[in-house]
Tab-separated table of N, CA and C in Angstrom:
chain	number	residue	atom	x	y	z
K	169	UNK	N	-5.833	4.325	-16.034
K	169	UNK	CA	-6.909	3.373	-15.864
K	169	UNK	C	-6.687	2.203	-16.809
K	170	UNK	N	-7.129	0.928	-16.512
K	170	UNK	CA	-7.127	0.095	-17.277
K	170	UNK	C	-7.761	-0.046	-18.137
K	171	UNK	N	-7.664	-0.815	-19.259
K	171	UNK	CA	-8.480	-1.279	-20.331
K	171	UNK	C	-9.806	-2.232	-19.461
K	172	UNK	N	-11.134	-1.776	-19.879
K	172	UNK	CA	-11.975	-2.972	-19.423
K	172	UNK	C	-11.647	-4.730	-19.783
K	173	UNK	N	-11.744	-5.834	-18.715
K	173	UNK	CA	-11.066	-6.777	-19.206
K	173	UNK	C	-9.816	-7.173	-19.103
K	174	UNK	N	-9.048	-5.764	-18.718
K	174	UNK	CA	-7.812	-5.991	-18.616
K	174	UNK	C	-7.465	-7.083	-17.001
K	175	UNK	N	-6.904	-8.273	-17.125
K	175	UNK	CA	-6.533	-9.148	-15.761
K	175	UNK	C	-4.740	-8.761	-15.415
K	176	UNK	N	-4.930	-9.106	-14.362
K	176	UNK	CA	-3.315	-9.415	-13.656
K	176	UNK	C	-3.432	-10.918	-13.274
K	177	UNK	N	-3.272	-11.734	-14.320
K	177	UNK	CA	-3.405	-13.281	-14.471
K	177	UNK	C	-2.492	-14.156	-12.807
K	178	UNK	N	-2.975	-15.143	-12.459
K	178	UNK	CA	-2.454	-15.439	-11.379
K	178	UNK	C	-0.771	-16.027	-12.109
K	179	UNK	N	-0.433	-16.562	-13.061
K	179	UNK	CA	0.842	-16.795	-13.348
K	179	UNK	C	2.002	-15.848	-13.562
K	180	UNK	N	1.373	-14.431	-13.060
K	180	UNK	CA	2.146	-13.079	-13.013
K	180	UNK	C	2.300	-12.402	-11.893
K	181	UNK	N	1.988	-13.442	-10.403
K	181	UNK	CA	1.984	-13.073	-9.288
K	181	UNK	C	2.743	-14.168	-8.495
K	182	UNK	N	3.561	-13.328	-7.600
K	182	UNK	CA	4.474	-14.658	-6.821
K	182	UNK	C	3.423	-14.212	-5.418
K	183	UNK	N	2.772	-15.863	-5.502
K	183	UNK	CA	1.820	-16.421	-4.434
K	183	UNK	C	2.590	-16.892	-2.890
K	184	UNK	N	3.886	-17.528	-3.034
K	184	UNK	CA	4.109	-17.964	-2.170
K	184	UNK	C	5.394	-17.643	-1.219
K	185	UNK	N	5.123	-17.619	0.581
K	185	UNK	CA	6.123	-17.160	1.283
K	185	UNK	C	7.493	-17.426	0.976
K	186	UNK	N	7.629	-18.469	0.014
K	186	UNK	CA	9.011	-19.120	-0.310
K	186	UNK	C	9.556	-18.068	-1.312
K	187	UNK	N	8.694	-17.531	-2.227
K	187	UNK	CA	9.094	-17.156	-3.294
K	187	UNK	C	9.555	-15.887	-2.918
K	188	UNK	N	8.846	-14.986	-2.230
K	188	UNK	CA	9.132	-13.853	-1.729
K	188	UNK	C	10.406	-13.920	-1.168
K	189	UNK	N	10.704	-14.827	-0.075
K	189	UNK	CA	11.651	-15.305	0.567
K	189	UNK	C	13.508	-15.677	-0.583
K	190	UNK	N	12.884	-15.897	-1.563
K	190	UNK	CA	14.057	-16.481	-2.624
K	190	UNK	C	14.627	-15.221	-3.266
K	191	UNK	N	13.457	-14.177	-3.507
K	191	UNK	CA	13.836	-12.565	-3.769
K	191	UNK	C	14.707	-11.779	-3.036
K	192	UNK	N	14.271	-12.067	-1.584
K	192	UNK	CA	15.130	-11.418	-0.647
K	192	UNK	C	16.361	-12.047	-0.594
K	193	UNK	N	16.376	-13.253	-0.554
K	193	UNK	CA	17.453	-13.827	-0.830
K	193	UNK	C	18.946	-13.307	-1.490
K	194	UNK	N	18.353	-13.170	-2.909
K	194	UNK	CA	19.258	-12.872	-3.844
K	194	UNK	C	19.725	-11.525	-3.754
K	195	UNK	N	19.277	-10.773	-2.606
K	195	UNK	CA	19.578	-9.576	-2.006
K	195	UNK	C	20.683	-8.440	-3.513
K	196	UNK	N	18.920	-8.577	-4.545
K	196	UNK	CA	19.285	-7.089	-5.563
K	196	UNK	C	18.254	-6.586	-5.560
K	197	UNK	N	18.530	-4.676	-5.785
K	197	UNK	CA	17.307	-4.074	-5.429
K	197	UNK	C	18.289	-2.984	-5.551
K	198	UNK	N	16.682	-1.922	-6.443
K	198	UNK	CA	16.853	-0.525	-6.598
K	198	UNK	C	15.838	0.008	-5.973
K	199	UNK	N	16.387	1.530	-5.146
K	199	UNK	CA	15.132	2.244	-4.471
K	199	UNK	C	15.522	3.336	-5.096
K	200	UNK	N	14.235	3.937	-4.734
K	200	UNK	CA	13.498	5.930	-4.975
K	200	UNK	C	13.584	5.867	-4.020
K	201	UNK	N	12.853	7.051	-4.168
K	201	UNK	CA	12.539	7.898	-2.999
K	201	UNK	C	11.139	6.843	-2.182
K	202	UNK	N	10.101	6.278	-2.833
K	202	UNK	CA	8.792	5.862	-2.065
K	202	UNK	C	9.161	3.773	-2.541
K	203	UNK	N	9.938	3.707	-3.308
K	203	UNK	CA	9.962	2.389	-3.833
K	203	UNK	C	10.795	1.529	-3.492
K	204	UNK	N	11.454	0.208	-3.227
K	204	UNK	CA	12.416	-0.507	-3.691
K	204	UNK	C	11.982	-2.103	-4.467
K	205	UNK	N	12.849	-1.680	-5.814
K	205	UNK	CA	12.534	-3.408	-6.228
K	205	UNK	C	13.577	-4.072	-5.966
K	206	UNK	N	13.181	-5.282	-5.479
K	206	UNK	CA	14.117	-6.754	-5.333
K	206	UNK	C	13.658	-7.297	-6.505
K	207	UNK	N	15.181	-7.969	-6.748
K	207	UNK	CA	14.740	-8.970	-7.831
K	207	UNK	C	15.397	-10.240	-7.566
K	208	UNK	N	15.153	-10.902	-8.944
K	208	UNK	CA	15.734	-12.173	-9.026
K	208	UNK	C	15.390	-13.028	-10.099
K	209	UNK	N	16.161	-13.432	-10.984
K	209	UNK	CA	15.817	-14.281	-12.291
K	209	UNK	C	14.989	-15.439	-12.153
K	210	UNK	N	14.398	-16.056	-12.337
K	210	UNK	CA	13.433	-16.968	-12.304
K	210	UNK	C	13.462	-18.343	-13.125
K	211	UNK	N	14.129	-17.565	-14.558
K	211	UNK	CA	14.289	-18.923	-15.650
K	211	UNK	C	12.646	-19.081	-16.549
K	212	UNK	N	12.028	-18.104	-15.932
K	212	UNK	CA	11.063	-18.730	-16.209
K	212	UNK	C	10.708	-17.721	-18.014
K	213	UNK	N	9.666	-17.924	-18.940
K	213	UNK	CA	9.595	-16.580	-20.290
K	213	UNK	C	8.949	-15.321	-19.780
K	214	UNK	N	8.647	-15.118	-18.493
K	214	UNK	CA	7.561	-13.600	-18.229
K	214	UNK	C	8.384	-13.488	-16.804
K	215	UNK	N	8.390	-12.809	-16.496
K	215	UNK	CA	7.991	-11.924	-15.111
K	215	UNK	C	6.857	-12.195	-14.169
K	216	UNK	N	7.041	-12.197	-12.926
K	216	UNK	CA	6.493	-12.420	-11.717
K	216	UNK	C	6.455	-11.190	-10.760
K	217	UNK	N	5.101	-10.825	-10.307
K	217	UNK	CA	5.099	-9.303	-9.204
K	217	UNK	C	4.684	-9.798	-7.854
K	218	UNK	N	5.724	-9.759	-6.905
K	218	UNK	CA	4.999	-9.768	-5.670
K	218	UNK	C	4.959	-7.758	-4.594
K	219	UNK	N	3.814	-7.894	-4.058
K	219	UNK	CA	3.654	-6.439	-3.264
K	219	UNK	C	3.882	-6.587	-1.792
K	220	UNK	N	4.536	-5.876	-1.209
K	220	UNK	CA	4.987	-5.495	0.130
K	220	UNK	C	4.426	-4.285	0.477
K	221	UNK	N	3.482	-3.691	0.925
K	221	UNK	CA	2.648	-2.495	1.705
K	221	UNK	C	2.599	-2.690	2.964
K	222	UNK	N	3.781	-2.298	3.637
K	222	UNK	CA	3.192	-2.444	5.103
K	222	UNK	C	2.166	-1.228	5.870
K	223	UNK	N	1.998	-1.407	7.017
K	223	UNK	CA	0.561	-0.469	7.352
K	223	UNK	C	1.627	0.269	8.732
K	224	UNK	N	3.021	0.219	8.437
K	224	UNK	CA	3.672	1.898	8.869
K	224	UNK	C	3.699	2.238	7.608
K	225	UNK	N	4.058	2.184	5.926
K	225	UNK	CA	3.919	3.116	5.382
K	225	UNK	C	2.260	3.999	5.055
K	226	UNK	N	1.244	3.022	5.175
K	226	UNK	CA	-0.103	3.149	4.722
K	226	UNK	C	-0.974	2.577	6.011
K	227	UNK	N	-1.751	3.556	7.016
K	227	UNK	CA	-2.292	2.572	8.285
K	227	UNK	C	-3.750	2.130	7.767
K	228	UNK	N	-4.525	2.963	6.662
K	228	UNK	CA	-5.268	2.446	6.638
K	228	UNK	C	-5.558	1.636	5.304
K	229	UNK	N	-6.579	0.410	5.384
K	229	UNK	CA	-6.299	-0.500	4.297
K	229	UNK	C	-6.855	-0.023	2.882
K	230	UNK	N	-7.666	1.080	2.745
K	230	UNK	CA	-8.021	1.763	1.529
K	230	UNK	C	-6.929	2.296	0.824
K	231	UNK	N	-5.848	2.812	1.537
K	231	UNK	CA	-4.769	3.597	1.148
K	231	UNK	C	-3.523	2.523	0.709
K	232	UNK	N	-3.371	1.257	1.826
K	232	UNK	CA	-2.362	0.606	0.956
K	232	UNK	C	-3.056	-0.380	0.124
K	233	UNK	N	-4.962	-0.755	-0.436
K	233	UNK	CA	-4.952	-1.478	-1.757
K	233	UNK	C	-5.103	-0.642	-2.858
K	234	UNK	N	-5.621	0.661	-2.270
K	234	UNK	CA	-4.853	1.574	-3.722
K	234	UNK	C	-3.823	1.585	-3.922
K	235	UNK	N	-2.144	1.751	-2.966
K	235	UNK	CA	-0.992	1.595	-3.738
K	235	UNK	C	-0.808	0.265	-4.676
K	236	UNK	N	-1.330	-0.559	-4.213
K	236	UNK	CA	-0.816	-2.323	-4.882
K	236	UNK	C	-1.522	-2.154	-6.225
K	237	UNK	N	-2.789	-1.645	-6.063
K	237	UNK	CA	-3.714	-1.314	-7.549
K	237	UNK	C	-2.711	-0.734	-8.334
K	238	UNK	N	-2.384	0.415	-8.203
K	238	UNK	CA	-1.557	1.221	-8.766
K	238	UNK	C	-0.126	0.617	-9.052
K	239	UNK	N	0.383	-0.131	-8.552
K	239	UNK	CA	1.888	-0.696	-8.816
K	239	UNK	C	1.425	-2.054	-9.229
K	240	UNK	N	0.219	-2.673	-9.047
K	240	UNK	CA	-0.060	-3.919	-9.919
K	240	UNK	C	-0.138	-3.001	-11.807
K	241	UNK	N	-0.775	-1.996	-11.795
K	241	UNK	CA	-1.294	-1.253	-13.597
K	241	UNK	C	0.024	-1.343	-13.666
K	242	UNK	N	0.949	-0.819	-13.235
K	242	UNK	CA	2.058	-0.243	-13.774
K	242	UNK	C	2.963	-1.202	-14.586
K	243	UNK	N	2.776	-2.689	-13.576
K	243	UNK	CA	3.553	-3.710	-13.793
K	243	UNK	C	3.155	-4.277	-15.351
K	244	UNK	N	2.016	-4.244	-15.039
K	244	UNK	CA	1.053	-4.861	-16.185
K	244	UNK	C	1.225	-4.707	-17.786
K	245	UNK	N	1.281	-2.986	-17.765
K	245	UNK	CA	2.236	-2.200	-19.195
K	245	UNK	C	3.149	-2.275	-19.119
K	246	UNK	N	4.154	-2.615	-18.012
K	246	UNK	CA	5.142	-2.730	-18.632
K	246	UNK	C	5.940	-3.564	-19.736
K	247	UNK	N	6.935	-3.349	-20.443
K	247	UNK	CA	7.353	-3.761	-21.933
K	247	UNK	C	8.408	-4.954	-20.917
K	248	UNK	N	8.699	-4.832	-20.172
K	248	UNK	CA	9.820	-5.549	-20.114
K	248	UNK	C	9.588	-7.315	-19.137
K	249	UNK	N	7.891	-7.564	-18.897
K	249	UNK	CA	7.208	-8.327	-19.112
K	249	UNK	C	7.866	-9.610	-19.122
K	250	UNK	N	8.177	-9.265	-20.420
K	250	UNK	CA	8.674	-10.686	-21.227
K	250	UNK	C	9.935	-11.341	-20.000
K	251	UNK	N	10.975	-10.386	-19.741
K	251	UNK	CA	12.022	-11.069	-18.899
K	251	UNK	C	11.634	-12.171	-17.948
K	252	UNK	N	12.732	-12.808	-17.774
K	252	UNK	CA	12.170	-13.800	-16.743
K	252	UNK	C	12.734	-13.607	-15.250
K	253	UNK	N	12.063	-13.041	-14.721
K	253	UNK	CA	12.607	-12.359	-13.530
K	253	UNK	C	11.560	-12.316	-12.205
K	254	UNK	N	11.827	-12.399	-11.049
K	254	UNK	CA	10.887	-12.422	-9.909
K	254	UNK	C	10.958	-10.528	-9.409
K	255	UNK	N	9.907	-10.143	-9.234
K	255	UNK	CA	10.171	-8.792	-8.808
K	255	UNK	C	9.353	-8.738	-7.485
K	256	UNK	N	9.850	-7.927	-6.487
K	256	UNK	CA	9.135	-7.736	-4.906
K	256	UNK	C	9.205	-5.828	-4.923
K	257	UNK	N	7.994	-5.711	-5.049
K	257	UNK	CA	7.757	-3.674	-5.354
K	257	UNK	C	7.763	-3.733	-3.764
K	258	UNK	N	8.521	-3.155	-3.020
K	258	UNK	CA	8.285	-2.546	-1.386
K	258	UNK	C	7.503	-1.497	-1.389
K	259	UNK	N	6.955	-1.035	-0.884
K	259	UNK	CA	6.605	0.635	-0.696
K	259	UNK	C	7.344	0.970	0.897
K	260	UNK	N	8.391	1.897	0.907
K	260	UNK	CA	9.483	2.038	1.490
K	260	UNK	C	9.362	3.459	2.519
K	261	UNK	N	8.539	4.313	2.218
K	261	UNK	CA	8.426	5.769	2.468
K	261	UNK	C	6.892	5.988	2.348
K	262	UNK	N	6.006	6.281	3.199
K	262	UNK	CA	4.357	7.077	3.439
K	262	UNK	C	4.413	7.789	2.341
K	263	UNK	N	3.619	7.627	1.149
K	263	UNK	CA	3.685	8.791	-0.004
K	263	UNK	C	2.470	9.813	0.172
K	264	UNK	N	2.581	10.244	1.304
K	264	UNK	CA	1.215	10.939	1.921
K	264	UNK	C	0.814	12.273	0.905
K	265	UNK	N	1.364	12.504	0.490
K	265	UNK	CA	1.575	13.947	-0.647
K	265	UNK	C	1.741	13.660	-2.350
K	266	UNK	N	2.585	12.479	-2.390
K	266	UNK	CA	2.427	12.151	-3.733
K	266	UNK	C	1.001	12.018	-4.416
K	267	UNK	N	1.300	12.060	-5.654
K	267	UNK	CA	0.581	11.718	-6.762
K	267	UNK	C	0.283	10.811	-7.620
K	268	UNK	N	-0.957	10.527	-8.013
K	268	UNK	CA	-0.567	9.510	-9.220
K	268	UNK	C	0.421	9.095	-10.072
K	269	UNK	N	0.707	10.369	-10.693
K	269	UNK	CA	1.618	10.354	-11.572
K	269	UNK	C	3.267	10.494	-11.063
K	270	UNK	N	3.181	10.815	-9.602
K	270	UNK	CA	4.702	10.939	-9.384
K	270	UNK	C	5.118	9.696	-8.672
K	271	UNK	N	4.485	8.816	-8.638
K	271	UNK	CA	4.473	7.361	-8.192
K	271	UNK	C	4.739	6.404	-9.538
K	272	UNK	N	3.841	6.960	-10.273
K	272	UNK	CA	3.630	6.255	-11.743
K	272	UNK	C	5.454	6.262	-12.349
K	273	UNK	N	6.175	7.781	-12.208
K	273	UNK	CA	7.055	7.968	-12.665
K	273	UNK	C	8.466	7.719	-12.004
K	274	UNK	N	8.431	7.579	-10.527
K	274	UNK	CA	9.583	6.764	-10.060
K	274	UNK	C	9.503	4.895	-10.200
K	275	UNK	N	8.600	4.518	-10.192
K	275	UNK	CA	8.628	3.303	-10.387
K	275	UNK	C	8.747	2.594	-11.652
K	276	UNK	N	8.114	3.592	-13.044
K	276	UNK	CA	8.770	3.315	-14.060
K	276	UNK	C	10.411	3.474	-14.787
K	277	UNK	N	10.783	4.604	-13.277
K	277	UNK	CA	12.397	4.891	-13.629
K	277	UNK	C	12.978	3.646	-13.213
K	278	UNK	N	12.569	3.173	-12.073
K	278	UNK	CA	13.190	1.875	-11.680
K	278	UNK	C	13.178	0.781	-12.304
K	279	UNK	N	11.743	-0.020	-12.975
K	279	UNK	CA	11.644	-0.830	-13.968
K	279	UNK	C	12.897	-0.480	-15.320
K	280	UNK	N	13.054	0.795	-15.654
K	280	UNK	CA	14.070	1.231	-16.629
K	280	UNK	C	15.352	0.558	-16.060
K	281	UNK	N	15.486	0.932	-15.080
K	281	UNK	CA	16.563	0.755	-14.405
K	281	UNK	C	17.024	-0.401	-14.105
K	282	UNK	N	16.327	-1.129	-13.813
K	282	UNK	CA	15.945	-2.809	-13.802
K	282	UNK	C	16.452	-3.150	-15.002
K	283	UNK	N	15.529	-2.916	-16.008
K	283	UNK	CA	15.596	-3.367	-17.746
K	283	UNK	C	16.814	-3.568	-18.006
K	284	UNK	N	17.747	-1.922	-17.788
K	284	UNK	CA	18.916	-2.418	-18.752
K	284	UNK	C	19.910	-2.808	-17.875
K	285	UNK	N	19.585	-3.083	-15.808
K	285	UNK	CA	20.789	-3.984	-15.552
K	285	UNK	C	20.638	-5.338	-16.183
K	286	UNK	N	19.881	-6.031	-16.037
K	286	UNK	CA	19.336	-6.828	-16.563
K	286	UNK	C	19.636	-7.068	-17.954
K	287	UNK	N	19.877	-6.302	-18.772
K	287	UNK	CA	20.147	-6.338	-20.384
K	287	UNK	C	22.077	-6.881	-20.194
K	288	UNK	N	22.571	-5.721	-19.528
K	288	UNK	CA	23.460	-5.383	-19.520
K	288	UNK	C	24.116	-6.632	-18.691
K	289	UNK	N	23.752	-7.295	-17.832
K	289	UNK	CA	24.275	-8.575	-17.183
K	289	UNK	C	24.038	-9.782	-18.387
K	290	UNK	N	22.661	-9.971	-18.772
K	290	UNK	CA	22.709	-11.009	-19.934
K	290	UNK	C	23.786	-10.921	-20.919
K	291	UNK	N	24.398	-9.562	-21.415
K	291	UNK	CA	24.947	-9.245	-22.278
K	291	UNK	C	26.399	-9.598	-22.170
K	292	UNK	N	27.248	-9.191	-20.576
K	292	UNK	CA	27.839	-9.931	-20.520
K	292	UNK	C	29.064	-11.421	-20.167
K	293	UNK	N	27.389	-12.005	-19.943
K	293	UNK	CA	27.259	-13.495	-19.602
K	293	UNK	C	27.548	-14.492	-21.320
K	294	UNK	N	26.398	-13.411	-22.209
K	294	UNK	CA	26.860	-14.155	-23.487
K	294	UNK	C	28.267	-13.448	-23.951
K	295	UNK	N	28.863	-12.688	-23.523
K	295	UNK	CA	30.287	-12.224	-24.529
K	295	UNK	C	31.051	-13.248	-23.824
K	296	UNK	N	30.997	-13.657	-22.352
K	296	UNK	CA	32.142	-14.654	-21.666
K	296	UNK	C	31.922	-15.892	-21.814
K	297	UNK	N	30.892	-16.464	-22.490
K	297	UNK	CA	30.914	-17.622	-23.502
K	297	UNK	C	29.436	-18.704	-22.411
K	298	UNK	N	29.377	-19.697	-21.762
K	298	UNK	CA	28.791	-20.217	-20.941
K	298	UNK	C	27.877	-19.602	-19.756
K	299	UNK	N	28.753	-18.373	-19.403
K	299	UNK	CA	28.170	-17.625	-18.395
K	299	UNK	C	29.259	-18.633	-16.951
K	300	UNK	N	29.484	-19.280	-17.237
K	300	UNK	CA	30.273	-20.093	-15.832
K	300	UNK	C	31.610	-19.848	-15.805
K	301	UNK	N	31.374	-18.770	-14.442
K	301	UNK	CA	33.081	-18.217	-14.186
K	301	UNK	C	34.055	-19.176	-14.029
K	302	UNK	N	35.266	-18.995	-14.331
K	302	UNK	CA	36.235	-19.702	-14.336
K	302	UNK	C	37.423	-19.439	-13.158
């Protein structure tokens, strides 16, 4: 549950068909079993969440604005925030049986997973000097 007060500020949400569109684009992405994130660097100091729930994984609309609730909290704690990165959460698979917490815990494996490609590409972009292949 959230902290009372707690917002998902509109400068932490990608609003527009373009943007979504620029994610897919850059065609990177890790899936689970119920998840896939797309990403894409942004340039920008924070992170950006856009949600994809379609209504074959969830038909009725109680069931997919509880998933977005739930993968909006998640986004929210997460530490890795700060990056500047566009993220698109799919929900990929009906989690008709899952759980709070077993939702909570593949999607934070993926954010992990995210984190240190992400570390691990910055890392080395600065050892090859400019980052501009030669």
């Amino acid at each position: 549950m959230s902290a009372p007060g707690a917002r998902f500020p509109r400068a932490a949400r990608l609003t527009k068909p373009s943007h979504f569109a620029a994610v897919f684009a850059a065609r990177q992405k890790l899936c689970g079993r119920f998840f896939c994130v797309h990403w894409r660097e942004n340039g920008l100091p924070h992170a950006r969440l856009g949600l994809v729930v379609a209504k074959r994984v969830a038909k009725r609309a109680v069931r997919r604005n509880w998933l977005k609730r739930q993968i909006r909290e998640i986004f929210r704690v997460w530490p890795g925030r700060s990056v500047g990165v566009d993220l698109v959460v799919r929900v990929t698979h009906p989690p008709h049986d899952a759980t709070r917490r077993v939702l909570r815990a593949e999607l934070e494996t993926l954010l992990v997973r995210l984190h240190d490609r992400l570390s691990a590409s910055r890392f080395r972009t600065r050892a090859m000097g400019d980052g501009v292949p030669r």
